């Protein structure tokens, strides 16, 4: 009986296996692609570490804390257009440079004398005055302006006592409208005057027996004069010489022994 039961069980299993196999052959299901499997990534690895500066500006303990504003970049000032400016003259003061004056002509206007610190045109000021150039300032940017094809001469203004005496002025080249400044007159050398000379005395031989009378000779100036004046000056000398000769020709008086 036991062997019969085992044989029936084995036959039942075989019949089921054959049935399932043929069922799969005739009733095969459609092939379906498997879904891709997504790998889970930890959330901690996806977060980037904050930079130290960002953490510093975060309101960790005070909710009203705000990050520092970004620094303001100042725009660079454009260079000065010196094409419409022309340097005409310089009046430099070596003792006090702030009192120096420069004459600058703006295109389309007349010449204007400006002192250090004055505004030449909107936004352009006179910063300093040199020997043959000036320094202009436009929004803090210095620009040099010189003479157009000419070198200025250095001059001074004023003295230790505060008196202003101009010593050198540089006018504008080839411009009839330039302001005229006059140089202080220089003292011309005085013509040398020859010293006075006495007319030559005549040679008079001394007389032992008679004392000669004193002869007074009038002095005469020897200068570059016309012939008529020379003759007039020499007349007293000739008269004196003639009187002396007549006195010598007179006989000596007899003396008693």
Short mmCIF file of N, CA and C in Angstrom, two decimals, residues 84-86 102-107 109-127 135-138:
data_model
loop_
_atom_site.label_atom_id
_atom_site.label_comp_id
_atom_site.label_asym_id
_atom_site.label_seq_id
_atom_site.Cartn_x
_atom_site.Cartn_y
_atom_site.Cartn_z
N UNK A 84 41.33 121.89 -25.99
CA UNK A 84 40.67 123.20 -25.97
C UNK A 84 41.29 124.13 -24.94
N UNK A 85 42.44 123.75 -24.36
CA UNK A 85 43.15 124.60 -23.40
C UNK A 85 44.51 124.96 -23.97
N UNK A 86 44.92 126.19 -23.77
CA UNK A 86 46.22 126.66 -24.27
C UNK A 86 46.86 127.55 -23.21
N UNK A 102 48.76 131.57 -13.54
CA UNK A 102 48.92 131.09 -14.91
C UNK A 102 47.81 131.67 -15.78
N UNK A 103 48.18 132.04 -16.99
CA UNK A 103 47.21 132.59 -17.95
C UNK A 103 46.87 131.49 -18.93
N UNK A 104 45.64 131.03 -18.90
CA UNK A 104 45.18 129.91 -19.72
C UNK A 104 44.00 130.38 -20.56
N UNK A 105 44.03 130.01 -21.82
CA UNK A 105 42.94 130.35 -22.74
C UNK A 105 42.12 129.11 -23.03
N UNK A 106 40.82 129.22 -22.81
CA UNK A 106 39.89 128.14 -23.13
C UNK A 106 39.33 128.39 -24.52
N UNK A 107 39.22 127.32 -25.30
CA UNK A 107 38.74 127.45 -26.67
C UNK A 107 37.33 128.04 -26.68
N UNK A 109 36.66 131.15 -25.71
CA UNK A 109 36.52 132.22 -24.73
C UNK A 109 37.84 132.98 -24.66
N UNK A 110 37.85 134.04 -23.86
CA UNK A 110 39.04 134.87 -23.74
C UNK A 110 40.01 134.27 -22.73
N UNK A 111 41.19 134.87 -22.66
CA UNK A 111 42.21 134.42 -21.73
C UNK A 111 41.83 134.79 -20.30
N UNK A 112 42.09 133.87 -19.38
CA UNK A 112 41.70 134.07 -17.98
C UNK A 112 42.92 133.83 -17.10
N UNK A 113 43.35 134.81 -16.29
CA UNK A 113 44.41 134.55 -15.32
C UNK A 113 43.85 133.79 -14.12
N UNK A 114 44.47 132.67 -13.80
CA UNK A 114 43.98 131.81 -12.71
C UNK A 114 45.09 131.59 -11.70
N UNK A 115 44.70 131.61 -10.43
CA UNK A 115 45.63 131.33 -9.34
C UNK A 115 45.51 129.87 -8.95
N UNK A 116 46.49 129.36 -8.21
CA UNK A 116 46.47 127.97 -7.79
C UNK A 116 45.21 127.71 -6.97
N UNK A 117 44.43 126.70 -7.39
CA UNK A 117 43.17 126.37 -6.74
C UNK A 117 41.95 126.89 -7.46
N UNK A 118 42.13 127.78 -8.45
CA UNK A 118 40.98 128.31 -9.19
C UNK A 118 40.52 127.30 -10.23
N UNK A 119 39.26 127.43 -10.64
CA UNK A 119 38.66 126.53 -11.62
C UNK A 119 38.80 127.14 -13.01
N UNK A 120 39.43 126.39 -13.90
CA UNK A 120 39.63 126.86 -15.27
C UNK A 120 38.33 126.69 -16.06
N UNK A 121 37.76 125.51 -15.99
CA UNK A 121 36.47 125.21 -16.60
C UNK A 121 35.78 124.19 -15.71
N UNK A 122 34.51 123.89 -15.93
CA UNK A 122 33.81 123.00 -15.01
C UNK A 122 34.54 121.69 -14.78
N UNK A 123 34.93 121.47 -13.52
CA UNK A 123 35.61 120.24 -13.15
C UNK A 123 37.11 120.27 -13.25
N UNK A 124 37.69 121.30 -13.85
CA UNK A 124 39.14 121.39 -14.06
C UNK A 124 39.67 122.54 -13.22
N UNK A 125 40.61 122.24 -12.32
CA UNK A 125 41.20 123.26 -11.45
C UNK A 125 42.71 123.30 -11.66
N UNK A 126 43.28 124.45 -11.33
CA UNK A 126 44.74 124.63 -11.43
C UNK A 126 45.37 124.11 -10.15
N UNK A 127 46.18 123.06 -10.27
CA UNK A 127 46.77 122.41 -9.10
C UNK A 127 48.09 123.04 -8.70
N UNK A 135 50.07 122.15 -13.77
CA UNK A 135 49.43 120.87 -13.48
C UNK A 135 47.95 121.14 -13.23
N UNK A 136 47.11 120.54 -14.06
CA UNK A 136 45.67 120.66 -13.92
C UNK A 136 45.12 119.40 -13.26
N UNK A 137 44.04 119.55 -12.51
CA UNK A 137 43.43 118.43 -11.80
C UNK A 137 41.97 118.30 -12.23
N UNK A 138 41.59 117.07 -12.62
CA UNK A 138 40.22 116.79 -13.01
C UNK A 138 39.77 115.53 -12.28
#
